[in-house]
C-alpha positions as CSV (number, residue, x, y, z in Angstrom):
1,X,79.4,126.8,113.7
2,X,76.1,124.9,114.7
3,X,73.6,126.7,115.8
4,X,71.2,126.0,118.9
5,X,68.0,125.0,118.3
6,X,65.0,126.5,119.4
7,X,63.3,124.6,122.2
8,X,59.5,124.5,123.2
9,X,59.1,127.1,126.4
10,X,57.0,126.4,129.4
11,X,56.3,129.9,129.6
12,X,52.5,130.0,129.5
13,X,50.3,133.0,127.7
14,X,47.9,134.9,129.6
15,X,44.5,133.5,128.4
16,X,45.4,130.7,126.4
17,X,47.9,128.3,128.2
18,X,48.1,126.0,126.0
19,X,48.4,127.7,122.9
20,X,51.1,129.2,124.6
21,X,52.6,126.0,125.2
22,X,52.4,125.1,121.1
23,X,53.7,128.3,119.9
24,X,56.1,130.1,122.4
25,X,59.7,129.3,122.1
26,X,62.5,130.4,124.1
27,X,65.9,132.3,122.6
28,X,68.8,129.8,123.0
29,X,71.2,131.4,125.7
30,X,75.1,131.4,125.2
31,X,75.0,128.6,127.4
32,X,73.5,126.7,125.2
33,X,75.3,127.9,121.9
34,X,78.4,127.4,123.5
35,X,77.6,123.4,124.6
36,X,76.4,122.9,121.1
37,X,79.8,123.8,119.8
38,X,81.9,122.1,122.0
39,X,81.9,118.5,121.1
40,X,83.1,119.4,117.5
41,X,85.7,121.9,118.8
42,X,86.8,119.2,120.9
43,X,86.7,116.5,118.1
44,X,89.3,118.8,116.1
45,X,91.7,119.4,118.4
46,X,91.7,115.9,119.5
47,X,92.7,115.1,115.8
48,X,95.1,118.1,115.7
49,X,96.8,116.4,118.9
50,X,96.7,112.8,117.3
51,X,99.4,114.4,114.4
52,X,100.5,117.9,116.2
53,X,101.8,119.1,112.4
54,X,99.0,119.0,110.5
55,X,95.4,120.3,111.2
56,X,92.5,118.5,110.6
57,X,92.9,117.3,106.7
58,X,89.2,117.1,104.4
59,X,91.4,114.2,102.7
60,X,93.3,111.5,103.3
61,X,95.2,112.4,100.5
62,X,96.0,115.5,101.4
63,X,99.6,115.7,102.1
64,X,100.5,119.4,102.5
65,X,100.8,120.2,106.7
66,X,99.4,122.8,108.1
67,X,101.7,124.7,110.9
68,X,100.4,126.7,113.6
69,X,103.2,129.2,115.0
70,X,103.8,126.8,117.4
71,X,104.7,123.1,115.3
72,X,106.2,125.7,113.2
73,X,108.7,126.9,115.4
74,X,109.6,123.4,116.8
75,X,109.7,122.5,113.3
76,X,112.1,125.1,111.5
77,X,114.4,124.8,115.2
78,X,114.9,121.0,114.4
79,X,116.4,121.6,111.2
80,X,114.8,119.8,108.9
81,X,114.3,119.5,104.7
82,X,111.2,121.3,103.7
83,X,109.4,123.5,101.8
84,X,107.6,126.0,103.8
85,X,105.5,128.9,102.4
86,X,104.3,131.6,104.4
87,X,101.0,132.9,103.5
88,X,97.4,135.2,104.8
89,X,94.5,133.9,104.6
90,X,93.1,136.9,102.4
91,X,95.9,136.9,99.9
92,X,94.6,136.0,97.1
93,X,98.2,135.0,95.5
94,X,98.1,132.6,98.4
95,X,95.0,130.7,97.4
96,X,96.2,129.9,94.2
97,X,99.6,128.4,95.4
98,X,97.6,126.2,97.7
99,X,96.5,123.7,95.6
100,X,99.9,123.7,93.8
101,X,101.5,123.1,97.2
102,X,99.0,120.3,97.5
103,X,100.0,118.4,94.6
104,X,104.0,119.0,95.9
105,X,103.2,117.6,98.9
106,X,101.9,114.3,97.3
107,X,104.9,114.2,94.7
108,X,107.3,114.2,97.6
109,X,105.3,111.7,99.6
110,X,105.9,109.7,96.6
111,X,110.0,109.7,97.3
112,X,109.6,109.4,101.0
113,X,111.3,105.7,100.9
114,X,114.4,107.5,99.8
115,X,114.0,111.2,100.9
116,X,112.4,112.8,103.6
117,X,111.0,116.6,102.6
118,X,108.2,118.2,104.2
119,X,105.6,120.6,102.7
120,X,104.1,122.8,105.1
121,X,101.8,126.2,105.1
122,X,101.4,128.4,107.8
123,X,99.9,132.0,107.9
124,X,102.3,134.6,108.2
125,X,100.0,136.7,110.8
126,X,99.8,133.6,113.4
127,X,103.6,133.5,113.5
128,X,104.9,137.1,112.7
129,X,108.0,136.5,114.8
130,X,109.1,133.8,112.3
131,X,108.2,135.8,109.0
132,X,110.3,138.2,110.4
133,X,112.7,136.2,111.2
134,X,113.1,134.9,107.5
135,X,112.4,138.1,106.0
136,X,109.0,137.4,104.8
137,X,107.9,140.6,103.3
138,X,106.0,139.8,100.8
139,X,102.6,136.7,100.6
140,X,103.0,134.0,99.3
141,X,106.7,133.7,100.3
142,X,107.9,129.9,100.2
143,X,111.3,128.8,101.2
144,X,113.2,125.7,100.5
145,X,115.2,125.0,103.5
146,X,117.9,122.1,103.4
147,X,119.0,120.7,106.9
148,X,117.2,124.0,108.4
149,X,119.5,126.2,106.4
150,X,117.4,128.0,103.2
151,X,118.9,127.3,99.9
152,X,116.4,128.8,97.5
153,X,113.3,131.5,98.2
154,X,110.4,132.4,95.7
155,X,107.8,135.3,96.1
156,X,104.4,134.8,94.0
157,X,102.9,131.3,92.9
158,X,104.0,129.0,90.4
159,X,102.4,125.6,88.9
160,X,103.3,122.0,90.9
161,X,105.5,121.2,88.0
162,X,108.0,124.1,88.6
163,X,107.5,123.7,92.6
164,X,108.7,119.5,92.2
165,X,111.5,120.4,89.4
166,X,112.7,123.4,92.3
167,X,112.4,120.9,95.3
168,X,113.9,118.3,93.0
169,X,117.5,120.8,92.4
170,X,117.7,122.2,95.8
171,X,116.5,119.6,98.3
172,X,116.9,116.0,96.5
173,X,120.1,113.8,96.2
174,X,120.7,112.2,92.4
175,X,119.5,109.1,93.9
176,X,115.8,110.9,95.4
177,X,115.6,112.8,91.7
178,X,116.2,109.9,89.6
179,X,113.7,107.9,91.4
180,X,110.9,110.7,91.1
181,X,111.8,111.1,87.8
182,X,111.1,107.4,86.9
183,X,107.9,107.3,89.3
184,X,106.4,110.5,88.2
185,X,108.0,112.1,84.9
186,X,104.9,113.9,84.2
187,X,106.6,116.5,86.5
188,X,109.4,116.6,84.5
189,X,107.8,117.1,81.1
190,X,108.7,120.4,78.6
191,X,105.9,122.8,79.7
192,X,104.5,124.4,76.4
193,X,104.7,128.0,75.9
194,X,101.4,129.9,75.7
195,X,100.3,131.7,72.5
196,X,101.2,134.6,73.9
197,X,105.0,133.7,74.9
198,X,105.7,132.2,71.6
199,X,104.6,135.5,69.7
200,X,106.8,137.4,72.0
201,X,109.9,134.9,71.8
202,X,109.1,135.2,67.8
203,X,109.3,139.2,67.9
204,X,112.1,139.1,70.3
205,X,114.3,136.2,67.9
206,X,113.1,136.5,64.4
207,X,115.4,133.7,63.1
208,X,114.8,131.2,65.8
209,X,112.8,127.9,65.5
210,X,109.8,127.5,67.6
């Protein structure tokens, strides 16, 4: 938050009033700290009222929405398509499935000529009602919810690609999938196994080609 400045006191010295007047300096009161503060407060929720789903966004590219408990509930009651993952903000699961939400949210803005899907965060602790509702029990919890009825549910993080191919089976029609596959296939593509994996799968199937 910004912090008040000091200002120049008229409080004089004894002895030396104008001395006083150079160096003394008053300690800002919570009056002041609390006008200082206000016009930015007021900025952001006058931008959060402007588009009631999403809070203020760092980018304009930036499609992922926000929910407070509140656009949340409204949202989830209207019974929409969307992908909704419940979160904390000191999860640290959470943080990493952030930026892959992100990336989810611009894919399906891609498809939004033909298909309508939401991606939305909210924290878990705002809204416990609803987490309890859905039977969050574990962060990051995201469900995939098709005409406000959940068809698939998924407890840890994964990477964009398996987030779009997910949204892609449960929430897109052949006509929504085939178009984001032509428009972005990049989500689509074989994902390599790691070193790691294809030592494993070699132990685990001798004979089979890797």
């Amino acid at each position: 938050m910004p912090l008040a400045s000091s200002l120049t006191s008229a409080r004089a010295l004894r002895g030396d009033a104008a001395a006083a007047r150079a160096s003394s300096r008053r300690r800002p009161s919570a009056r002041d700290a609390s006008s200082s503060s206000l016009l930015p407060s007021a900025r952001r929720i006058a931008r959060g009222r402007s588009s009631p789903a999403v809070r203020a966004s760092g980018s304009p590219f930036d499609k992922l929405e926000i929910w407070d408990a509140e656009r949340a509930e409204c949202a989830l009651a209207e019974g929409g398509t969307a992908v909704v993952s419940f979160g904390t903000t000191w999860c640290g699961p959470c943080a990493v499935l952030k930026p892959e939400l992100e990336q989810l949210a611009r894919a399906m803005d891609d498809v939004r000529a033909v298909a309508d899907v939401v991606v939305a965060k909210l924290d878990a602790e705002e809204a416990p009602a609803l987490a309890s509702a859905h039977a969050v029990g574990a962060y990051p919890t995201t469900l995939w919810l098709r005409e406000g009825a959940e068809v698939h549910r998924l407890e840890g993080s994964l990477p964009a690609s398996a987030l779009v191919q997910l949204t892609a089976m449960h929430l897109l029609d052949a006509e929504a999938e085939e178009f984001l596959r032509a428009e972005q296939p990049k989500w689509f593509a074989p994902t390599p196994l790691e070193p790691m994996e294809m030592a494993s799968a070699s132990r685990a199937a001798p004979g089979m080609l890797i």
